[in-house]
Amino acid sequence: MLISKNENNSNEVAITYEMDSRKRIQDGEDYIGVALGGEHEVDPLSSTISYHLVSSAKECVVIVLHNHPSLSDFSLSDVQFLLRYKRIKMMVVVTNLGSISYLVKGESMITKKRLYYLMRRFNQIMKQKI
């Protein structure tokens, strides 16, 4: 959370980490990408290192430091981002009060048809809460 507070005016930050980064460390390559966002959103791929990790690593973890006023954990765009990129296997959300939530994706977790159904259902639920 110090990155968010000290380097990004307490706005959202996304940290991308390659799950098996030993070789990158040995080769002196970057293995952690940091993307700075705005008050309500962050694009993890806005960091060139994060983009490179997501496009080349076998498996990645994306940690999103949220600063949502509602103290929510996963947003619709977070879930869409996780599902869109095959190499991202886990997404962790840390709220500004320190609450930690995570989603883990397995190889056979979801099909396109199931994704469509889940997104439709998620939108219905969100509309009911508004």
mmCIF file of C-alpha atoms in Angstrom:
data_model
loop_
_atom_site.group_PDB
_atom_site.id
_atom_site.type_symbol
_atom_site.label_atom_id
_atom_site.label_comp_id
_atom_site.label_asym_id
_atom_site.label_seq_id
_atom_site.Cartn_x
_atom_site.Cartn_y
_atom_site.Cartn_z
ATOM 1 C CA MET A 1 0.000 0.000 0.000
ATOM 2 C CA LEU A 2 2.989 2.319 0.371
ATOM 3 C CA ILE A 3 3.324 2.530 -3.411
ATOM 4 C CA SER A 4 -0.262 3.743 -3.632
ATOM 5 C CA LYS A 5 0.170 6.233 -0.807
ATOM 6 C CA ASN A 6 3.680 7.523 -1.477
ATOM 7 C CA GLU A 7 3.945 7.331 -5.258
ATOM 8 C CA ASN A 8 0.367 7.613 -6.539
ATOM 9 C CA ASN A 9 -1.555 10.005 -4.282
ATOM 10 C CA SER A 10 -3.363 7.017 -2.622
ATOM 11 C CA ASN A 11 -4.849 6.017 -5.972
ATOM 12 C CA GLU A 12 -5.128 2.488 -7.340
ATOM 13 C CA VAL A 13 -2.051 0.446 -8.189
ATOM 14 C CA ALA A 14 -1.695 -2.911 -9.963
ATOM 15 C CA ILE A 15 1.332 -5.113 -9.333
ATOM 16 C CA THR A 16 1.996 -7.937 -11.789
ATOM 17 C CA TYR A 17 4.272 -10.763 -10.734
ATOM 18 C CA GLU A 18 5.465 -13.802 -12.647
ATOM 19 C CA MET A 19 4.767 -16.881 -10.527
ATOM 20 C CA ASP A 20 8.024 -18.594 -11.503
ATOM 21 C CA SER A 21 10.430 -15.690 -11.669
ATOM 22 C CA ARG A 22 13.665 -17.460 -10.645
ATOM 23 C CA LYS A 23 15.078 -17.436 -14.187
ATOM 24 C CA ARG A 24 14.241 -13.754 -14.692
ATOM 25 C CA ILE A 25 15.924 -12.920 -11.376
ATOM 26 C CA GLN A 26 19.022 -14.965 -12.319
ATOM 27 C CA ASP A 27 19.171 -13.253 -15.727
ATOM 28 C CA GLY A 28 18.773 -9.806 -14.154
ATOM 29 C CA GLU A 29 15.437 -9.221 -15.885
ATOM 30 C CA ASP A 30 12.451 -7.359 -14.509
ATOM 31 C CA TYR A 31 9.960 -9.728 -12.868
ATOM 32 C CA ILE A 32 7.562 -7.299 -11.180
ATOM 33 C CA GLY A 33 5.527 -4.715 -13.041
ATOM 34 C CA VAL A 34 3.850 -1.756 -11.341
ATOM 35 C CA ALA A 35 1.030 0.202 -13.004
ATOM 36 C CA LEU A 36 -0.231 3.399 -11.420
ATOM 37 C CA GLY A 37 -3.906 4.206 -11.882
ATOM 38 C CA GLY A 38 -6.495 6.772 -10.962
ATOM 39 C CA GLU A 39 -8.926 7.151 -8.101
ATOM 40 C CA HIS A 40 -11.322 4.428 -9.288
ATOM 41 C CA GLU A 41 -9.422 2.273 -11.764
ATOM 42 C CA VAL A 42 -6.073 1.001 -12.924
ATOM 43 C CA ASP A 43 -5.020 -0.693 -16.150
ATOM 44 C CA PRO A 44 -2.475 -3.349 -15.140
ATOM 45 C CA LEU A 45 -1.128 -3.450 -18.705
ATOM 46 C CA SER A 46 -0.255 0.266 -18.743
ATOM 47 C CA SER A 47 3.117 -0.751 -17.310
ATOM 48 C CA THR A 48 5.413 -2.056 -20.055
ATOM 49 C CA ILE A 49 6.921 -4.593 -17.648
ATOM 50 C CA SER A 50 3.457 -5.850 -16.664
ATOM 51 C CA TYR A 51 2.468 -6.077 -20.313
ATOM 52 C CA HIS A 52 5.610 -8.071 -21.084
ATOM 53 C CA LEU A 53 4.998 -10.433 -18.144
ATOM 54 C CA VAL A 54 1.372 -11.067 -19.095
ATOM 55 C CA SER A 55 2.298 -11.711 -22.718
ATOM 56 C CA SER A 56 5.371 -13.890 -22.122
ATOM 57 C CA ALA A 57 5.228 -15.551 -18.715
ATOM 58 C CA LYS A 58 3.763 -19.002 -18.244
ATOM 59 C CA GLU A 59 1.708 -17.864 -15.235
ATOM 60 C CA CYS A 60 1.202 -14.453 -13.620
ATOM 61 C CA VAL A 61 -0.431 -13.025 -10.539
ATOM 62 C CA VAL A 62 -1.953 -9.545 -10.604
ATOM 63 C CA ILE A 63 -2.356 -7.754 -7.277
ATOM 64 C CA VAL A 64 -4.646 -4.728 -7.407
ATOM 65 C CA LEU A 65 -4.524 -2.179 -4.598
ATOM 66 C CA HIS A 66 -8.004 -0.664 -4.606
ATOM 67 C CA ASN A 67 -9.083 2.691 -3.359
ATOM 68 C CA HIS A 68 -12.826 2.333 -3.952
ATOM 69 C CA PRO A 69 -14.954 4.584 -1.745
ATOM 70 C CA SER A 70 -17.449 1.708 -1.479
ATOM 71 C CA LEU A 71 -14.658 -0.549 -0.159
ATOM 72 C CA SER A 72 -15.671 -3.161 -2.720
ATOM 73 C CA ASP A 73 -13.298 -5.908 -3.647
ATOM 74 C CA PHE A 74 -13.612 -7.190 -7.251
ATOM 75 C CA SER A 75 -15.169 -4.949 -9.851
ATOM 76 C CA LEU A 76 -16.653 -6.207 -13.085
ATOM 77 C CA SER A 77 -13.605 -4.948 -14.977
ATOM 78 C CA ASP A 78 -11.312 -6.855 -12.565
ATOM 79 C CA VAL A 79 -13.126 -10.125 -13.282
ATOM 80 C CA GLN A 80 -13.163 -9.435 -17.028
ATOM 81 C CA PHE A 81 -9.431 -8.728 -16.963
ATOM 82 C CA LEU A 82 -8.695 -11.960 -15.090
ATOM 83 C CA LEU A 83 -10.734 -14.029 -17.526
ATOM 84 C CA ARG A 84 -9.459 -12.281 -20.668
ATOM 85 C CA TYR A 85 -5.791 -13.207 -20.219
ATOM 86 C CA LYS A 86 -4.944 -16.892 -20.178
ATOM 87 C CA ARG A 87 -1.599 -16.454 -18.410
ATOM 88 C CA ILE A 88 -3.059 -14.616 -15.433
ATOM 89 C CA LYS A 89 -3.853 -17.354 -12.949
ATOM 90 C CA MET A 90 -4.740 -15.317 -9.875
ATOM 91 C CA MET A 91 -5.938 -11.838 -9.020
ATOM 92 C CA VAL A 92 -5.644 -10.417 -5.532
ATOM 93 C CA VAL A 93 -7.441 -7.278 -4.375
ATOM 94 C CA VAL A 94 -6.337 -5.298 -1.328
ATOM 95 C CA THR A 95 -8.734 -2.538 -0.258
ATOM 96 C CA ASN A 96 -7.616 0.712 1.316
ATOM 97 C CA LEU A 97 -8.602 -0.734 4.709
ATOM 98 C CA GLY A 98 -6.379 -3.782 4.191
ATOM 99 C CA SER A 99 -9.083 -6.342 3.347
ATOM 100 C CA ILE A 100 -7.681 -9.049 1.036
ATOM 101 C CA SER A 101 -9.697 -11.065 -1.513
ATOM 102 C CA TYR A 102 -8.519 -13.289 -4.317
ATOM 103 C CA LEU A 103 -9.724 -15.236 -7.339
ATOM 104 C CA VAL A 104 -7.819 -18.222 -8.717
ATOM 105 C CA LYS A 105 -8.278 -19.467 -12.270
ATOM 106 C CA GLY A 106 -7.740 -23.101 -13.258
ATOM 107 C CA GLU A 107 -7.192 -24.506 -16.735
ATOM 108 C CA SER A 108 -10.702 -25.887 -17.166
ATOM 109 C CA MET A 109 -12.403 -23.258 -15.066
ATOM 110 C CA ILE A 110 -14.611 -21.651 -17.641
ATOM 111 C CA THR A 111 -15.878 -21.878 -21.196
ATOM 112 C CA LYS A 112 -17.010 -18.934 -23.311
ATOM 113 C CA LYS A 113 -20.627 -19.984 -22.907
ATOM 114 C CA ARG A 114 -20.252 -20.159 -19.130
ATOM 115 C CA LEU A 115 -18.441 -16.804 -19.118
ATOM 116 C CA TYR A 116 -21.314 -15.208 -21.012
ATOM 117 C CA TYR A 117 -23.800 -16.617 -18.496
ATOM 118 C CA LEU A 118 -21.724 -15.484 -15.500
ATOM 119 C CA MET A 119 -21.282 -11.957 -16.858
ATOM 120 C CA ARG A 120 -24.988 -11.675 -17.630
ATOM 121 C CA ARG A 121 -25.877 -12.889 -14.148
ATOM 122 C CA PHE A 122 -23.337 -10.541 -12.552
ATOM 123 C CA ASN A 123 -24.874 -7.576 -14.404
ATOM 124 C CA GLN A 124 -28.381 -8.595 -13.257
ATOM 125 C CA ILE A 125 -27.249 -8.778 -9.646
ATOM 126 C CA MET A 126 -25.519 -5.401 -9.855
ATOM 127 C CA LYS A 127 -28.631 -3.776 -11.326
ATOM 128 C CA GLN A 128 -30.715 -5.125 -8.413
ATOM 129 C CA LYS A 129 -28.308 -3.604 -5.897
ATOM 130 C CA ILE A 130 -28.490 -0.147 -7.468
#
